[in-house]
Amino acid sequence: MRELAPRCDDILKPSAPGCVLPFFKLDWTVDTNLYPAAGAYYWYMQQVMSDHAGSRRWDSLMHYLGPDTTVKNSAGGTWTSDNSRTRVCDATWSVHKSDTSVGSVDCDEFAMASTHESGGFPNSVNLVTSGSKCAQLFTDKMGDGSANFGILANTRTATNGPAGTERCGRAAIPSVQNQRAFTGFPTPSWRMLDGDGFFVTLPGFEHCTSVTTTCTWSKIS
């Protein structure tokens, strides 16, 4: 059967040559206990994007942007996640004011720059000319008198916030969460090559049902 046909390669360095079953699609589970702001943002974008990138609920794979991609950048080199990120987190992004307890934040893009679904990837179904076309969000206290934090709409340029029809997102996410939510993504051990599909699961938000109501993060034991 074609579904059981192995794929072998010697592309991934310094890994030794090896084989995988490419029709078996894996899950990357974000640790939403450690990275709740990133998890909330990813969950929201999975629900509202027309392709629902990476969502198991919608049976919609993300596809890895691998070092073996044939797509080239303007300099003639291999297109990388940095090229995609530069388009989404471009000069039109600036930090939204938030409570000082939020700390340092980064521009976090969704879908991730390391995927074909990124708004910055030339062949993406979500391609945009600038990150200003993405849904704009930021991390802040909820403003209800509690110590709770949430992902809120950035209304500085769009009075009503995201329309829910954007092809990508960019959000001010605490730097540690932005930088570590995908730490350890096992591309070598999974032997992922360009275009390989995977799902992104977000266990602290799987109980959420609607983007029109506030959903509280759930700690996973």
Coordinates of C-alpha atoms in Angstrom, one line a residue:
M1 CA 0.0 0.0 0.0
R2 CA 1.2 3.5 -0.9
E3 CA 0.4 4.7 2.6
L4 CA 2.9 2.3 4.1
A5 CA 5.7 3.2 1.6
P6 CA 8.8 4.5 3.4
R7 CA 10.8 7.5 2.4
C8 CA 14.5 7.5 2.9
D9 CA 16.9 10.4 2.7
D10 CA 20.4 11.6 3.6
I11 CA 19.4 15.3 3.5
L12 CA 19.2 16.1 7.2
K13 CA 22.6 16.9 8.5
P14 CA 24.3 16.0 10.8
S15 CA 21.8 13.2 11.2
A16 CA 22.6 9.9 9.7
P17 CA 20.5 8.7 6.7
G18 CA 17.2 7.3 7.7
C19 CA 13.6 6.5 6.7
V20 CA 10.1 7.6 7.8
L21 CA 6.5 6.8 6.8
P22 CA 5.5 10.2 5.3
F23 CA 1.8 9.5 5.2
F24 CA 1.7 9.3 9.0
K25 CA 1.0 12.9 10.2
L26 CA 2.3 13.8 13.6
D27 CA 1.2 16.3 16.3
W28 CA 3.3 19.0 17.9
T29 CA 1.8 19.7 21.3
V30 CA 2.5 23.2 22.6
D31 CA 3.0 23.2 26.4
T32 CA 0.2 25.6 27.2
N33 CA 1.0 25.3 30.9
L34 CA 4.3 27.1 30.3
Y35 CA 3.2 29.2 27.2
P36 CA -0.5 30.1 27.8
A37 CA -0.4 33.4 25.9
A38 CA 1.2 31.8 22.8
G39 CA -1.3 28.9 23.1
A40 CA -4.3 31.2 23.3
Y41 CA -3.1 33.2 20.3
Y42 CA -2.5 30.1 18.2
W43 CA -5.9 28.7 19.1
Y44 CA -7.7 31.9 18.2
M45 CA -5.9 32.1 14.8
Q46 CA -6.6 28.4 14.0
Q47 CA -10.3 29.0 14.5
V48 CA -10.6 32.2 12.4
M49 CA -8.2 31.6 9.5
S50 CA -9.9 30.2 6.5
D51 CA -7.5 27.3 6.2
H52 CA -7.5 26.7 10.1
A53 CA -3.7 26.0 9.8
G54 CA -2.6 23.1 12.0
S55 CA -5.9 22.4 13.6
R56 CA -6.9 18.7 14.3
R57 CA -10.5 19.9 14.7
W58 CA -10.6 21.1 11.1
D59 CA -8.2 18.3 9.9
S60 CA -6.0 21.0 8.5
L61 CA -2.3 20.3 8.4
M62 CA 0.6 22.8 8.6
H63 CA 3.5 22.1 6.3
Y64 CA 7.1 22.5 7.3
L65 CA 9.4 24.9 5.5
G66 CA 12.5 22.7 5.2
P67 CA 16.1 23.5 4.2
D68 CA 15.5 21.5 1.0
T69 CA 12.8 23.9 -0.3
T70 CA 13.3 25.0 -3.9
V71 CA 11.8 28.5 -3.2
K72 CA 14.4 31.3 -3.5
N73 CA 14.7 34.7 -1.9
S74 CA 15.5 37.9 -3.7
A75 CA 19.2 37.2 -3.3
G76 CA 18.9 33.9 -5.0
G77 CA 19.4 31.9 -1.8
T78 CA 17.2 29.3 -0.2
W79 CA 14.0 30.8 1.3
T80 CA 14.1 30.6 5.1
S81 CA 11.8 31.3 8.0
D82 CA 13.6 34.6 8.5
N83 CA 12.5 35.7 5.1
S84 CA 8.9 34.9 5.9
R85 CA 9.1 36.5 9.3
T86 CA 10.5 39.7 7.9
R87 CA 7.5 40.1 5.7
V88 CA 5.0 39.6 8.5
C89 CA 6.8 41.3 11.3
D90 CA 7.8 44.3 9.1
A91 CA 8.3 48.0 9.8
T92 CA 4.5 48.4 10.2
W93 CA 4.6 46.6 13.6
S94 CA 5.1 48.4 16.8
V95 CA 4.7 47.4 20.4
H96 CA 1.3 48.0 21.9
K97 CA 1.3 49.5 25.4
S98 CA 0.5 46.9 28.1
D99 CA 0.8 46.4 31.8
T100 CA 4.5 46.4 32.9
S101 CA 4.0 43.0 34.4
V102 CA 3.7 41.6 30.9
G103 CA 7.4 42.3 30.4
S104 CA 9.3 42.2 27.1
V105 CA 7.3 41.2 24.1
D106 CA 8.1 40.0 20.6
C107 CA 6.2 40.1 17.3
D108 CA 4.8 36.6 17.0
E109 CA 3.4 35.5 13.7
F110 CA 0.8 32.9 12.8
A111 CA 1.0 30.7 10.9
M112 CA 4.6 30.2 12.0
A113 CA 7.3 31.5 9.7
S114 CA 8.7 28.0 9.5
T115 CA 5.7 26.8 7.6
H116 CA 4.2 27.0 4.2
E117 CA 1.1 28.6 5.7
S118 CA 3.0 31.7 6.9
G119 CA 1.6 34.9 5.5
G120 CA 5.2 35.7 4.4
F121 CA 5.9 32.5 2.4
P122 CA 5.7 33.2 -1.4
N123 CA 3.7 30.1 -2.2
S124 CA 1.4 30.4 0.8
V125 CA -2.4 30.3 0.5
N126 CA -2.2 33.0 3.2
L127 CA 0.3 35.3 1.4
V128 CA 0.1 39.0 2.3
T129 CA 2.1 42.0 1.1
S130 CA 2.6 43.2 4.6
G131 CA 2.0 42.2 8.2
S132 CA -0.4 45.1 8.4
K133 CA -2.9 42.9 6.6
C134 CA -2.8 40.3 9.5
A135 CA -5.0 40.2 12.6
Q136 CA -3.4 42.5 15.2
L137 CA -3.4 41.2 18.8
F138 CA -1.5 41.8 22.0
T139 CA -1.0 40.4 25.5
D140 CA -2.2 42.4 28.5
K141 CA -4.1 42.2 31.7
M142 CA -7.8 41.5 31.3
G143 CA -8.8 44.8 32.8
D144 CA -11.4 43.2 35.1
G145 CA -9.5 44.0 38.3
S146 CA -8.0 40.5 38.5
A147 CA -4.4 39.4 37.9
N148 CA -5.5 37.5 34.8
F149 CA -3.9 38.0 31.4
G150 CA -5.4 37.5 28.0
I151 CA -5.0 38.0 24.3
L152 CA -6.7 41.2 23.3
A153 CA -7.6 43.0 20.1
N154 CA -5.2 45.7 19.0
T155 CA -7.5 48.5 18.0
R156 CA -5.0 51.2 17.2
T157 CA -5.6 51.1 13.5
A158 CA -8.7 48.8 13.3
T159 CA -11.2 50.3 15.7
N160 CA -13.2 47.1 16.1
G161 CA -10.1 44.8 16.1
P162 CA -9.6 41.8 13.8
A163 CA -12.4 41.1 11.4
G164 CA -11.9 37.4 11.6
T165 CA -11.2 37.2 7.9
E166 CA -7.4 37.9 8.0
R167 CA -5.1 35.3 6.4
C168 CA -2.5 35.7 9.2
G169 CA -1.9 37.0 12.6
R170 CA 0.8 39.0 14.4
A171 CA 0.7 39.5 18.1
A172 CA 2.7 41.0 20.9
I173 CA 3.5 37.9 22.9
P174 CA 5.9 37.7 25.9
S175 CA 9.3 37.1 24.5
V176 CA 10.0 33.9 26.4
Q177 CA 6.8 32.4 25.2
N178 CA 7.3 33.5 21.6
Q179 CA 10.8 32.1 21.6
R180 CA 10.2 28.8 23.4
A181 CA 6.7 27.6 22.4
F182 CA 8.3 25.7 19.5
T183 CA 11.6 24.9 21.3
G184 CA 12.4 21.3 20.6
F185 CA 10.3 21.0 17.5
P186 CA 11.7 17.7 16.5
T187 CA 12.4 18.1 12.8
P188 CA 15.6 16.0 12.8
S189 CA 14.1 13.1 14.7
W190 CA 10.9 13.2 12.7
R191 CA 13.1 13.5 9.6
M192 CA 10.9 16.3 8.3
L193 CA 11.6 17.6 4.8
D194 CA 10.1 20.6 3.0
G195 CA 6.3 20.3 2.7
D196 CA 5.8 17.6 5.4
G197 CA 2.5 18.0 7.2
F198 CA 1.9 18.1 10.9
F199 CA -0.8 19.3 13.4
V200 CA -0.4 21.7 16.3
T201 CA -2.4 20.8 19.4
L202 CA -3.1 23.2 22.2
P203 CA -4.3 21.2 25.2
G204 CA -5.1 24.1 27.5
F205 CA -7.6 25.5 25.0
E206 CA -9.2 22.4 23.5
H207 CA -12.3 22.9 25.6
C208 CA -12.9 26.3 24.0
T209 CA -15.8 26.4 21.6
S210 CA -16.1 30.0 20.3
V211 CA -14.0 33.0 19.5
T212 CA -17.0 35.3 20.3
T213 CA -16.8 34.6 24.1
T214 CA -14.0 34.7 26.6
C215 CA -12.5 31.3 27.1
T216 CA -10.4 30.6 30.2
W217 CA -7.1 28.8 30.0
S218 CA -7.1 25.3 31.6
K219 CA -4.0 24.0 33.3
I220 CA -3.2 20.5 32.2
S221 CA -2.0 18.1 34.9

